[in-house]
Amino acid sequence: MADRLKGLFILPLLLGGMVSPLCAAWVSGEEAIMGTRIKAEVWHEDESQGRAAIESVMQEFRRLDRKLSPSIETSEIAQVNRKAADEPVPISAEFYQLLKTSLRYSTLTKGAFDITFASIGHRYDYRQGIRPSSEQVKLTIPLIDYRHIRLVPDNSAVSFKHAGVRIDLGGIAKGYAVDRGIALLEKRGIRHALISAGGDSRLLGDHKGRPWHIGIQAPRDKQAMAAVLPLADSAVSTSGDYERYFESDGIRYHHIISPDTGRSADSLQSVTIIGPDATRTDALSTGIFVLGAEAGMALINRLEAFEAVIVDNQGKMSTSDGLANLGVGKKSKAANGR
Ligand code: AMP
Ligand code: MG
């Protein structure tokens, strides 16, 4: 990216002081960060400024990855996981706020969204097909409980009540990073943009006079869409059992873990949440995936700013009241090839 930027900045010098005309354009960029593809697309009056804006978004994602990835030894979260059972660990204001938001969503989803899932979650390796034994799961379940996390507001610190508790912000961090990216673009005066990080996207404004069209993948057919949503100024997050998984003896082991069982939540194939910002749609999509269709839809219908599209484990699609009124999901079978 830096090399491409250099090229663009040199161009006006080559023009020998001539005033270079501004060229309004859609500019897009893509990079692998946080274990997923980050995409950004902005409309800018000046293409080179648009590219600089995209680079600032990618930089922000890289910064958050260094801070929030449990597998980076020097990250803030890795330090907390190493020490917080022994003593309160001072943390940055940003990390503190993210923990606070996570705990709020644990309460709201009655413990379905729970970042201490990582107490057992770190024993799964989806690429290598590794999962914990039944004995390990049984012993670890008591360590999965968001109430084991104690936040100390006075000196901005965190401690864990028991040895063996671990946290992982994988269910909320990408949404948060998307929101941070959008805030950076807004500061630069950008009015039309999209940032997506795997299953979490946010749209700033519309696509210049028409809505953005955001597809919801059919869970069992990579090539097909379960639905397409015309949206502007919204965030959309999808959690699916097809994103990271392996199969063994006919059972699908995927990355969304039920805190009650320590195993992959199995009542749904995907949950899509639409709302005002990606931090909240991200936490809700993961939490509702665990909660299931009935309790999950009831929760969304109570929350004014949020809508949901849920595909259950038979491939049947349902929508929250606000979307049903718009006619989304009228064909209630998702094109899922089951
Ligand atoms: P998403 O794709 O946003 O649903 O995020 C899935 C990620 O959330 C997983 O890869 C885990 O890092 C994390 N996760 C899994 N189960 C839970 C859970 N019950 N509560 C919170 N985060 C979870
Ligand atoms: Mg999520």
mmCIF file of C-alpha atoms and ligand atoms in Angstrom:
data_model
loop_
_atom_site.group_PDB
_atom_site.id
_atom_site.type_symbol
_atom_site.label_atom_id
_atom_site.label_comp_id
_atom_site.label_asym_id
_atom_site.label_seq_id
_atom_site.Cartn_x
_atom_site.Cartn_y
_atom_site.Cartn_z
ATOM 1 C CA MET A 1 0.000 0.000 0.000
ATOM 2 C CA ALA A 2 2.781 2.457 0.951
ATOM 3 C CA ASP A 3 4.455 1.976 -2.427
ATOM 4 C CA ARG A 4 1.262 2.635 -4.324
ATOM 5 C CA LEU A 5 0.694 5.771 -2.238
ATOM 6 C CA LYS A 6 4.170 7.037 -2.994
ATOM 7 C CA GLY A 7 3.458 6.767 -6.705
ATOM 8 C CA LEU A 8 0.335 8.825 -6.374
ATOM 9 C CA PHE A 9 1.978 11.561 -4.322
ATOM 10 C CA ILE A 10 4.851 11.928 -6.793
ATOM 11 C CA LEU A 11 2.517 12.590 -9.731
ATOM 12 C CA PRO A 12 1.825 16.307 -9.027
ATOM 13 C CA LEU A 13 5.610 16.964 -8.848
ATOM 14 C CA LEU A 14 6.089 15.449 -12.298
ATOM 15 C CA LEU A 15 3.466 17.824 -13.623
ATOM 16 C CA GLY A 16 6.000 20.619 -12.898
ATOM 17 C CA GLY A 17 3.827 22.814 -10.709
ATOM 18 C CA MET A 18 0.783 22.615 -12.976
ATOM 19 C CA VAL A 19 -2.428 22.636 -10.938
ATOM 20 C CA SER A 20 -3.583 19.032 -11.113
ATOM 21 C CA PRO A 21 -7.335 18.706 -11.550
ATOM 22 C CA LEU A 22 -9.093 16.891 -8.728
ATOM 23 C CA CYS A 23 -10.613 13.655 -9.795
ATOM 24 C CA ALA A 24 -13.677 12.499 -7.865
ATOM 25 C CA ALA A 25 -13.883 8.729 -7.702
ATOM 26 C CA TRP A 26 -14.805 5.610 -5.827
ATOM 27 C CA VAL A 27 -11.596 4.267 -4.329
ATOM 28 C CA SER A 28 -11.293 0.819 -2.782
ATOM 29 C CA GLY A 29 -8.708 -1.183 -0.866
ATOM 30 C CA GLU A 30 -8.386 -4.657 0.562
ATOM 31 C CA GLU A 31 -6.024 -6.265 3.047
ATOM 32 C CA ALA A 32 -5.822 -9.393 5.241
ATOM 33 C CA ILE A 33 -5.906 -8.291 8.894
ATOM 34 C CA MET A 34 -7.486 -9.800 12.046
ATOM 35 C CA GLY A 35 -7.643 -13.170 10.314
ATOM 36 C CA THR A 36 -10.059 -11.908 7.655
ATOM 37 C CA ARG A 37 -10.356 -9.740 4.518
ATOM 38 C CA ILE A 38 -10.792 -6.080 5.315
ATOM 39 C CA LYS A 39 -12.403 -4.104 2.494
ATOM 40 C CA ALA A 40 -12.943 -0.374 2.320
ATOM 41 C CA GLU A 41 -14.590 1.678 -0.409
ATOM 42 C CA VAL A 42 -14.940 5.465 -0.268
ATOM 43 C CA TRP A 43 -16.176 8.237 -2.504
ATOM 44 C CA HIS A 44 -13.759 11.176 -2.515
ATOM 45 C CA GLU A 45 -13.479 14.383 -4.507
ATOM 46 C CA ASP A 46 -9.739 13.741 -4.690
ATOM 47 C CA GLU A 47 -8.717 10.197 -5.509
ATOM 48 C CA SER A 48 -5.339 10.424 -3.763
ATOM 49 C CA GLN A 49 -7.006 11.678 -0.586
ATOM 50 C CA GLY A 50 -9.410 8.762 -0.898
ATOM 51 C CA ARG A 51 -6.452 6.366 -0.985
ATOM 52 C CA ALA A 52 -4.898 8.027 2.060
ATOM 53 C CA ALA A 53 -8.226 7.648 3.885
ATOM 54 C CA ILE A 54 -8.318 3.928 3.102
ATOM 55 C CA GLU A 55 -4.742 3.523 4.309
ATOM 56 C CA SER A 56 -5.703 5.204 7.609
ATOM 57 C CA VAL A 57 -8.534 2.653 8.015
ATOM 58 C CA MET A 58 -6.132 -0.263 7.405
ATOM 59 C CA GLN A 59 -3.659 1.224 9.887
ATOM 60 C CA GLU A 60 -6.400 1.344 12.503
ATOM 61 C CA PHE A 61 -7.234 -2.329 11.881
ATOM 62 C CA ARG A 62 -3.550 -3.225 12.236
ATOM 63 C CA ARG A 63 -3.329 -1.286 15.512
ATOM 64 C CA LEU A 64 -6.397 -3.038 16.929
ATOM 65 C CA ASP A 65 -5.116 -6.444 15.815
ATOM 66 C CA ARG A 66 -1.853 -5.835 17.723
ATOM 67 C CA LYS A 67 -3.869 -4.902 20.800
ATOM 68 C CA LEU A 68 -6.712 -7.437 20.717
ATOM 69 C CA SER A 69 -5.351 -10.630 19.166
ATOM 70 C CA PRO A 70 -4.952 -13.282 21.896
ATOM 71 C CA SER A 71 -2.376 -15.089 19.774
ATOM 72 C CA ILE A 72 -0.011 -12.078 19.653
ATOM 73 C CA GLU A 73 2.027 -12.480 22.842
ATOM 74 C CA THR A 74 2.561 -8.758 23.331
ATOM 75 C CA SER A 75 -1.109 -7.804 22.850
ATOM 76 C CA GLU A 76 -3.010 -6.255 25.715
ATOM 77 C CA ILE A 77 -5.458 -9.170 25.771
ATOM 78 C CA ALA A 78 -2.680 -11.792 25.936
ATOM 79 C CA GLN A 79 -1.155 -9.975 28.921
ATOM 80 C CA VAL A 80 -4.532 -9.893 30.642
ATOM 81 C CA ASN A 81 -5.050 -13.615 29.998
ATOM 82 C CA ARG A 82 -1.624 -14.354 31.489
ATOM 83 C CA LYS A 83 -1.948 -12.251 34.655
ATOM 84 C CA ALA A 84 -5.526 -11.279 35.550
ATOM 85 C CA ALA A 85 -6.204 -14.365 37.706
ATOM 86 C CA ASP A 86 -3.221 -13.425 39.931
ATOM 87 C CA GLU A 87 -3.699 -9.667 40.273
ATOM 88 C CA PRO A 88 -5.648 -6.727 38.777
ATOM 89 C CA VAL A 89 -4.019 -5.816 35.466
ATOM 90 C CA PRO A 90 -4.083 -2.118 34.473
ATOM 91 C CA ILE A 91 -5.548 -1.727 30.985
ATOM 92 C CA SER A 92 -6.030 1.080 28.461
ATOM 93 C CA ALA A 93 -9.244 3.116 28.522
ATOM 94 C CA GLU A 94 -10.127 1.652 25.105
ATOM 95 C CA PHE A 95 -9.743 -1.950 26.274
ATOM 96 C CA TYR A 96 -11.676 -1.151 29.442
ATOM 97 C CA GLN A 97 -14.587 0.239 27.423
ATOM 98 C CA LEU A 98 -14.631 -2.805 25.128
ATOM 99 C CA LEU A 99 -14.776 -5.113 28.144
ATOM 100 C CA LYS A 100 -17.570 -3.026 29.616
ATOM 101 C CA THR A 101 -19.555 -3.206 26.357
ATOM 102 C CA SER A 102 -18.950 -6.963 26.162
ATOM 103 C CA LEU A 103 -20.281 -7.435 29.680
ATOM 104 C CA ARG A 104 -23.342 -5.332 28.828
ATOM 105 C CA TYR A 105 -24.105 -7.692 25.931
ATOM 106 C CA SER A 106 -23.580 -10.704 28.192
ATOM 107 C CA THR A 107 -26.278 -9.365 30.506
ATOM 108 C CA LEU A 108 -28.588 -8.503 27.600
ATOM 109 C CA THR A 109 -28.268 -11.982 26.056
ATOM 110 C CA LYS A 110 -28.465 -13.752 29.414
ATOM 111 C CA GLY A 111 -24.908 -15.025 29.098
ATOM 112 C CA ALA A 112 -25.131 -16.253 25.478
ATOM 113 C CA PHE A 113 -22.539 -13.653 24.421
ATOM 114 C CA ASP A 114 -19.676 -14.346 26.806
ATOM 115 C CA ILE A 115 -16.032 -13.525 26.111
ATOM 116 C CA THR A 116 -14.927 -16.112 28.732
ATOM 117 C CA PHE A 117 -16.018 -18.768 26.183
ATOM 118 C CA ALA A 118 -12.250 -18.614 25.476
ATOM 119 C CA SER A 119 -11.574 -20.618 28.654
ATOM 120 C CA ILE A 120 -12.525 -23.619 26.477
ATOM 121 C CA GLY A 121 -12.359 -21.867 23.067
ATOM 122 C CA HIS A 122 -8.546 -21.825 23.027
ATOM 123 C CA ARG A 123 -8.581 -25.637 22.951
ATOM 124 C CA TYR A 124 -10.251 -25.705 19.522
ATOM 125 C CA ASP A 125 -8.158 -25.505 16.368
ATOM 126 C CA TYR A 126 -10.510 -25.426 13.385
ATOM 127 C CA ARG A 127 -7.762 -25.613 10.762
ATOM 128 C CA GLN A 128 -6.184 -28.700 12.308
ATOM 129 C CA GLY A 129 -9.507 -30.290 13.311
ATOM 130 C CA ILE A 130 -8.626 -30.284 17.025
ATOM 131 C CA ARG A 131 -11.241 -30.094 19.785
ATOM 132 C CA PRO A 132 -11.185 -30.562 23.558
ATOM 133 C CA SER A 133 -12.067 -33.934 25.073
ATOM 134 C CA SER A 134 -15.378 -34.377 26.896
ATOM 135 C CA GLU A 135 -13.410 -34.466 30.147
ATOM 136 C CA GLN A 136 -11.710 -31.143 29.377
ATOM 137 C CA VAL A 137 -15.059 -29.595 28.480
ATOM 138 C CA LYS A 138 -16.653 -30.822 31.707
ATOM 139 C CA LEU A 139 -13.812 -29.452 33.836
ATOM 140 C CA THR A 140 -13.740 -26.117 32.030
ATOM 141 C CA ILE A 141 -17.440 -25.224 31.870
ATOM 142 C CA PRO A 142 -17.389 -23.646 35.370
ATOM 143 C CA LEU A 143 -14.706 -21.221 34.118
ATOM 144 C CA ILE A 144 -17.001 -19.907 31.372
ATOM 145 C CA ASP A 145 -18.948 -17.142 33.060
ATOM 146 C CA TYR A 146 -18.703 -13.426 32.342
ATOM 147 C CA ARG A 147 -19.281 -12.771 36.046
ATOM 148 C CA HIS A 148 -15.728 -14.046 36.640
ATOM 149 C CA ILE A 149 -14.514 -10.791 35.068
ATOM 150 C CA ARG A 150 -14.074 -7.962 37.550
ATOM 151 C CA LEU A 151 -13.549 -4.439 36.234
ATOM 152 C CA VAL A 152 -11.890 -1.968 38.624
ATOM 153 C CA PRO A 153 -13.053 1.482 37.480
ATOM 154 C CA ASP A 154 -10.809 3.588 39.762
ATOM 155 C CA ASN A 155 -7.525 2.485 38.251
ATOM 156 C CA SER A 156 -8.912 1.055 35.010
ATOM 157 C CA ALA A 157 -7.895 -2.530 35.650
ATOM 158 C CA VAL A 158 -9.312 -6.003 35.186
ATOM 159 C CA SER A 159 -9.016 -9.192 37.203
ATOM 160 C CA PHE A 160 -10.392 -12.733 36.883
ATOM 161 C CA LYS A 161 -11.942 -14.505 39.843
ATOM 162 C CA HIS A 162 -10.430 -17.912 39.003
ATOM 163 C CA ALA A 163 -7.256 -19.325 37.543
ATOM 164 C CA GLY A 164 -7.865 -20.748 34.056
ATOM 165 C CA VAL A 165 -10.348 -18.040 32.963
ATOM 166 C CA ARG A 166 -9.500 -16.614 29.544
ATOM 167 C CA ILE A 167 -11.139 -14.013 27.351
ATOM 168 C CA ASP A 168 -11.305 -13.468 23.597
ATOM 169 C CA LEU A 169 -12.971 -10.510 21.878
ATOM 170 C CA GLY A 170 -13.380 -12.324 18.528
ATOM 171 C CA GLY A 171 -17.157 -11.856 18.672
ATOM 172 C CA ILE A 172 -17.021 -8.041 18.933
ATOM 173 C CA ALA A 173 -13.549 -6.765 17.926
ATOM 174 C CA LYS A 174 -14.105 -6.686 14.159
ATOM 175 C CA GLY A 175 -17.318 -4.713 14.556
ATOM 176 C CA TYR A 176 -15.532 -2.289 16.856
ATOM 177 C CA ALA A 177 -12.698 -1.878 14.348
ATOM 178 C CA VAL A 178 -15.242 -1.210 11.576
ATOM 179 C CA ASP A 179 -16.819 1.547 13.698
ATOM 180 C CA ARG A 180 -13.396 3.076 14.399
ATOM 181 C CA GLY A 181 -12.650 3.031 10.678
ATOM 182 C CA ILE A 182 -15.938 4.741 9.833
ATOM 183 C CA ALA A 183 -15.246 7.417 12.487
ATOM 184 C CA LEU A 184 -11.856 8.119 10.857
ATOM 185 C CA LEU A 185 -13.485 8.488 7.423
ATOM 186 C CA GLU A 186 -16.130 10.846 8.817
ATOM 187 C CA LYS A 187 -13.392 13.010 10.342
ATOM 188 C CA ARG A 188 -11.899 13.368 6.870
ATOM 189 C CA GLY A 189 -15.220 14.653 5.579
ATOM 190 C CA ILE A 190 -16.115 11.477 3.682
ATOM 191 C CA ARG A 191 -19.859 11.013 3.267
ATOM 192 C CA HIS A 192 -20.160 7.770 1.265
ATOM 193 C CA ALA A 193 -18.228 4.684 2.287
ATOM 194 C CA LEU A 194 -18.337 1.004 3.124
ATOM 195 C CA ILE A 195 -16.013 -0.904 5.429
ATOM 196 C CA SER A 196 -16.318 -4.645 5.817
ATOM 197 C CA ALA A 197 -14.328 -7.064 7.949
ATOM 198 C CA GLY A 198 -15.459 -10.587 7.119
ATOM 199 C CA GLY A 199 -19.013 -10.787 8.426
ATOM 200 C CA ASP A 200 -19.141 -7.251 9.829
ATOM 201 C CA SER A 201 -19.879 -4.235 7.630
ATOM 202 C CA ARG A 202 -20.919 -0.643 8.037
ATOM 203 C CA LEU A 203 -22.170 1.803 5.453
ATOM 204 C CA LEU A 204 -21.622 5.528 5.660
ATOM 205 C CA GLY A 205 -24.315 7.340 3.688
ATOM 206 C CA ASP A 206 -25.662 5.707 0.541
ATOM 207 C CA HIS A 207 -23.988 4.630 -2.702
ATOM 208 C CA LYS A 208 -24.434 8.134 -4.140
ATOM 209 C CA GLY A 209 -28.134 8.356 -4.802
ATOM 210 C CA ARG A 210 -28.978 4.676 -4.404
ATOM 211 C CA PRO A 211 -28.730 2.206 -1.534
ATOM 212 C CA TRP A 212 -25.847 -0.165 -0.955
ATOM 213 C CA HIS A 213 -26.828 -3.773 -1.542
ATOM 214 C CA ILE A 214 -25.584 -6.108 1.150
ATOM 215 C CA GLY A 215 -25.909 -9.823 0.486
ATOM 216 C CA ILE A 216 -26.515 -12.414 3.185
ATOM 217 C CA GLN A 217 -24.741 -15.610 2.184
ATOM 218 C CA ALA A 218 -26.799 -18.798 1.941
ATOM 219 C CA PRO A 219 -25.202 -20.895 4.700
ATOM 220 C CA ARG A 220 -24.877 -24.128 2.686
ATOM 221 C CA ASP A 221 -24.126 -22.680 -0.767
ATOM 222 C CA LYS A 222 -21.158 -20.325 -1.116
ATOM 223 C CA GLN A 223 -22.386 -19.101 -4.489
ATOM 224 C CA ALA A 224 -25.928 -18.195 -3.383
ATOM 225 C CA MET A 225 -27.482 -15.392 -1.369
ATOM 226 C CA ALA A 226 -30.173 -16.053 1.235
ATOM 227 C CA ALA A 227 -31.283 -12.399 0.860
ATOM 228 C CA VAL A 228 -30.026 -9.033 -0.364
ATOM 229 C CA LEU A 229 -30.650 -5.968 1.792
ATOM 230 C CA PRO A 230 -30.769 -2.441 0.322
ATOM 231 C CA LEU A 231 -29.255 -0.249 3.080
ATOM 232 C CA ALA A 232 -27.691 3.118 3.883
ATOM 233 C CA ASP A 233 -26.144 4.490 7.087
ATOM 234 C CA SER A 234 -26.328 1.097 8.823
ATOM 235 C CA ALA A 235 -24.215 -1.706 10.168
ATOM 236 C CA VAL A 236 -24.728 -5.378 9.286
ATOM 237 C CA SER A 237 -23.139 -8.386 11.003
ATOM 238 C CA THR A 238 -23.529 -12.027 10.113
ATOM 239 C CA SER A 239 -22.453 -14.914 12.319
ATOM 240 C CA GLY A 240 -22.457 -18.292 10.601
ATOM 241 C CA ASP A 241 -21.562 -21.904 11.341
ATOM 242 C CA TYR A 242 -19.844 -22.077 7.913
ATOM 243 C CA GLU A 243 -17.106 -19.523 8.586
ATOM 244 C CA ARG A 244 -14.634 -21.569 10.622
ATOM 245 C CA TYR A 245 -15.391 -25.240 11.196
ATOM 246 C CA PHE A 246 -14.424 -28.845 10.708
ATOM 247 C CA GLU A 247 -16.555 -31.978 10.707
ATOM 248 C CA SER A 248 -15.966 -35.162 12.632
ATOM 249 C CA ASP A 249 -18.366 -38.135 12.852
ATOM 250 C CA GLY A 250 -21.048 -36.067 11.131
ATOM 251 C CA ILE A 251 -20.846 -33.281 13.734
ATOM 252 C CA ARG A 252 -19.951 -29.766 12.680
ATOM 253 C CA TYR A 253 -17.502 -28.161 15.138
ATOM 254 C CA HIS A 254 -17.557 -24.418 14.443
ATOM 255 C CA HIS A 255 -16.291 -21.288 16.098
ATOM 256 C CA ILE A 256 -19.371 -20.046 17.980
ATOM 257 C CA ILE A 257 -19.426 -21.709 21.365
ATOM 258 C CA SER A 258 -22.369 -22.133 23.698
ATOM 259 C CA PRO A 259 -21.182 -21.088 27.185
ATOM 260 C CA ASP A 260 -23.551 -23.699 28.681
ATOM 261 C CA THR A 261 -22.108 -26.719 26.860
ATOM 262 C CA GLY A 262 -18.590 -25.634 25.816
ATOM 263 C CA ARG A 263 -19.489 -26.988 22.331
ATOM 264 C CA SER A 264 -20.549 -25.265 19.118
ATOM 265 C CA ALA A 265 -24.067 -23.822 19.283
ATOM 266 C CA ASP A 266 -26.123 -25.990 16.946
ATOM 267 C CA SER A 267 -29.654 -24.638 16.538
ATOM 268 C CA LEU A 268 -28.880 -22.158 13.729
ATOM 269 C CA GLN A 269 -26.857 -21.825 10.526
ATOM 270 C CA SER A 270 -26.630 -18.040 10.457
ATOM 271 C CA VAL A 271 -27.748 -14.854 12.154
ATOM 272 C CA THR A 272 -27.637 -11.430 10.523
ATOM 273 C CA ILE A 273 -28.224 -8.305 12.597
ATOM 274 C CA ILE A 274 -28.833 -4.849 11.145
ATOM 275 C CA GLY A 275 -28.426 -1.794 13.377
ATOM 276 C CA PRO A 276 -26.830 1.617 13.791
ATOM 277 C CA ASP A 277 -23.236 0.544 14.568
ATOM 278 C CA ALA A 278 -21.099 -2.524 14.012
ATOM 279 C CA THR A 279 -19.850 -2.990 17.593
ATOM 280 C CA ARG A 280 -23.380 -3.745 18.700
ATOM 281 C CA THR A 281 -24.490 -5.711 15.600
ATOM 282 C CA ASP A 282 -21.343 -7.845 15.975
ATOM 283 C CA ALA A 283 -21.973 -8.683 19.639
ATOM 284 C CA LEU A 284 -25.660 -9.317 18.963
ATOM 285 C CA SER A 285 -25.119 -11.589 15.969
ATOM 286 C CA THR A 286 -22.784 -13.828 17.982
ATOM 287 C CA GLY A 287 -24.998 -13.751 21.085
ATOM 288 C CA ILE A 288 -28.183 -14.488 19.164
ATOM 289 C CA PHE A 289 -26.515 -17.326 17.295
ATOM 290 C CA VAL A 290 -26.105 -18.957 20.722
ATOM 291 C CA LEU A 291 -29.529 -17.895 22.036
ATOM 292 C CA GLY A 292 -31.378 -19.533 19.134
ATOM 293 C CA ALA A 293 -34.261 -18.408 16.931
ATOM 294 C CA GLU A 294 -37.054 -17.994 19.425
ATOM 295 C CA ALA A 295 -35.305 -16.180 22.284
ATOM 296 C CA GLY A 296 -33.052 -14.348 19.804
ATOM 297 C CA MET A 297 -35.889 -12.980 17.670
ATOM 298 C CA ALA A 298 -37.851 -11.998 20.786
ATOM 299 C CA LEU A 299 -34.844 -10.002 21.989
ATOM 300 C CA ILE A 300 -34.365 -8.245 18.633
ATOM 301 C CA ASN A 301 -38.057 -7.380 18.411
ATOM 302 C CA ARG A 302 -37.715 -5.677 21.799
ATOM 303 C CA LEU A 303 -34.709 -3.601 20.681
ATOM 304 C CA GLU A 304 -35.942 -0.679 18.641
ATOM 305 C CA ALA A 305 -32.836 0.030 16.559
ATOM 306 C CA PHE A 306 -32.100 -3.561 15.460
ATOM 307 C CA GLU A 307 -33.458 -6.056 12.930
ATOM 308 C CA ALA A 308 -32.544 -9.694 12.295
ATOM 309 C CA VAL A 309 -32.524 -12.368 9.614
ATOM 310 C CA ILE A 310 -32.097 -15.846 11.070
ATOM 311 C CA VAL A 311 -31.520 -19.112 9.187
ATOM 312 C CA ASP A 312 -32.181 -22.139 11.405
ATOM 313 C CA ASN A 313 -30.494 -25.541 11.238
ATOM 314 C CA GLN A 314 -33.078 -26.758 8.712
ATOM 315 C CA GLY A 315 -32.328 -23.825 6.390
ATOM 316 C CA LYS A 316 -35.556 -22.000 7.213
ATOM 317 C CA MET A 317 -35.261 -18.228 7.205
ATOM 318 C CA SER A 318 -37.156 -15.890 9.527
ATOM 319 C CA THR A 319 -37.048 -12.121 9.909
ATOM 320 C CA SER A 320 -37.719 -9.664 12.717
ATOM 321 C CA ASP A 321 -40.949 -7.667 12.726
ATOM 322 C CA GLY A 322 -39.446 -4.542 11.123
ATOM 323 C CA LEU A 323 -38.066 -6.483 8.137
ATOM 324 C CA ALA A 324 -41.139 -8.677 7.727
ATOM 325 C CA ASN A 325 -43.159 -5.465 7.324
ATOM 326 C CA LEU A 326 -40.802 -4.471 4.484
ATOM 327 C CA GLY A 327 -41.352 -7.850 2.822
ATOM 328 C CA VAL A 328 -37.789 -9.108 3.366
ATOM 329 C CA GLY A 329 -37.665 -12.898 3.586
ATOM 330 C CA LYS A 330 -41.069 -13.528 2.000
ATOM 331 C CA LYS A 331 -39.595 -16.625 0.380
ATOM 332 C CA SER A 332 -38.979 -18.226 3.754
ATOM 333 C CA LYS A 333 -36.640 -21.001 2.511
ATOM 334 C CA ALA A 334 -33.041 -19.892 2.250
ATOM 335 C CA ALA A 335 -31.291 -21.104 -0.900
ATOM 336 C CA ASN A 336 -29.059 -23.366 1.122
ATOM 337 C CA GLY A 337 -28.855 -26.540 -0.872
ATOM 338 C CA ARG A 338 -29.767 -28.837 2.039
HETATM 339 P P1 AMP B 1 -18.770 -13.733 14.873
HETATM 340 O O1 AMP B 1 -18.345 -14.200 13.551
HETATM 341 O O2 AMP B 1 -18.840 -12.265 15.053
HETATM 342 O O3 AMP B 1 -19.989 -14.419 15.401
HETATM 343 O O4 AMP B 1 -17.624 -14.120 15.879
HETATM 344 C C1 AMP B 1 -17.259 -15.436 16.134
HETATM 345 C C2 AMP B 1 -16.139 -15.351 17.119
HETATM 346 O O5 AMP B 1 -16.689 -14.965 18.389
HETATM 347 C C3 AMP B 1 -15.471 -16.661 17.373
HETATM 348 O O6 AMP B 1 -14.441 -16.894 16.438
HETATM 349 C C4 AMP B 1 -14.943 -16.460 18.780
HETATM 350 O O7 AMP B 1 -13.739 -15.713 18.739
HETATM 351 C C5 AMP B 1 -15.999 -15.601 19.438
HETATM 352 N N1 AMP B 1 -17.020 -16.352 20.192
HETATM 353 C C6 AMP B 1 -17.379 -17.654 20.057
HETATM 354 N N2 AMP B 1 -18.374 -17.975 20.900
HETATM 355 C C7 AMP B 1 -18.662 -16.852 21.608
HETATM 356 C C8 AMP B 1 -19.606 -16.526 22.629
HETATM 357 N N3 AMP B 1 -20.480 -17.421 23.107
HETATM 358 N N4 AMP B 1 -19.610 -15.262 23.107
HETATM 359 C C9 AMP B 1 -18.737 -14.328 22.630
HETATM 360 N N5 AMP B 1 -17.833 -14.569 21.673
HETATM 361 C C10 AMP B 1 -17.794 -15.811 21.154
HETATM 362 MG MG MG B 2 -20.047 -11.144 16.286
#
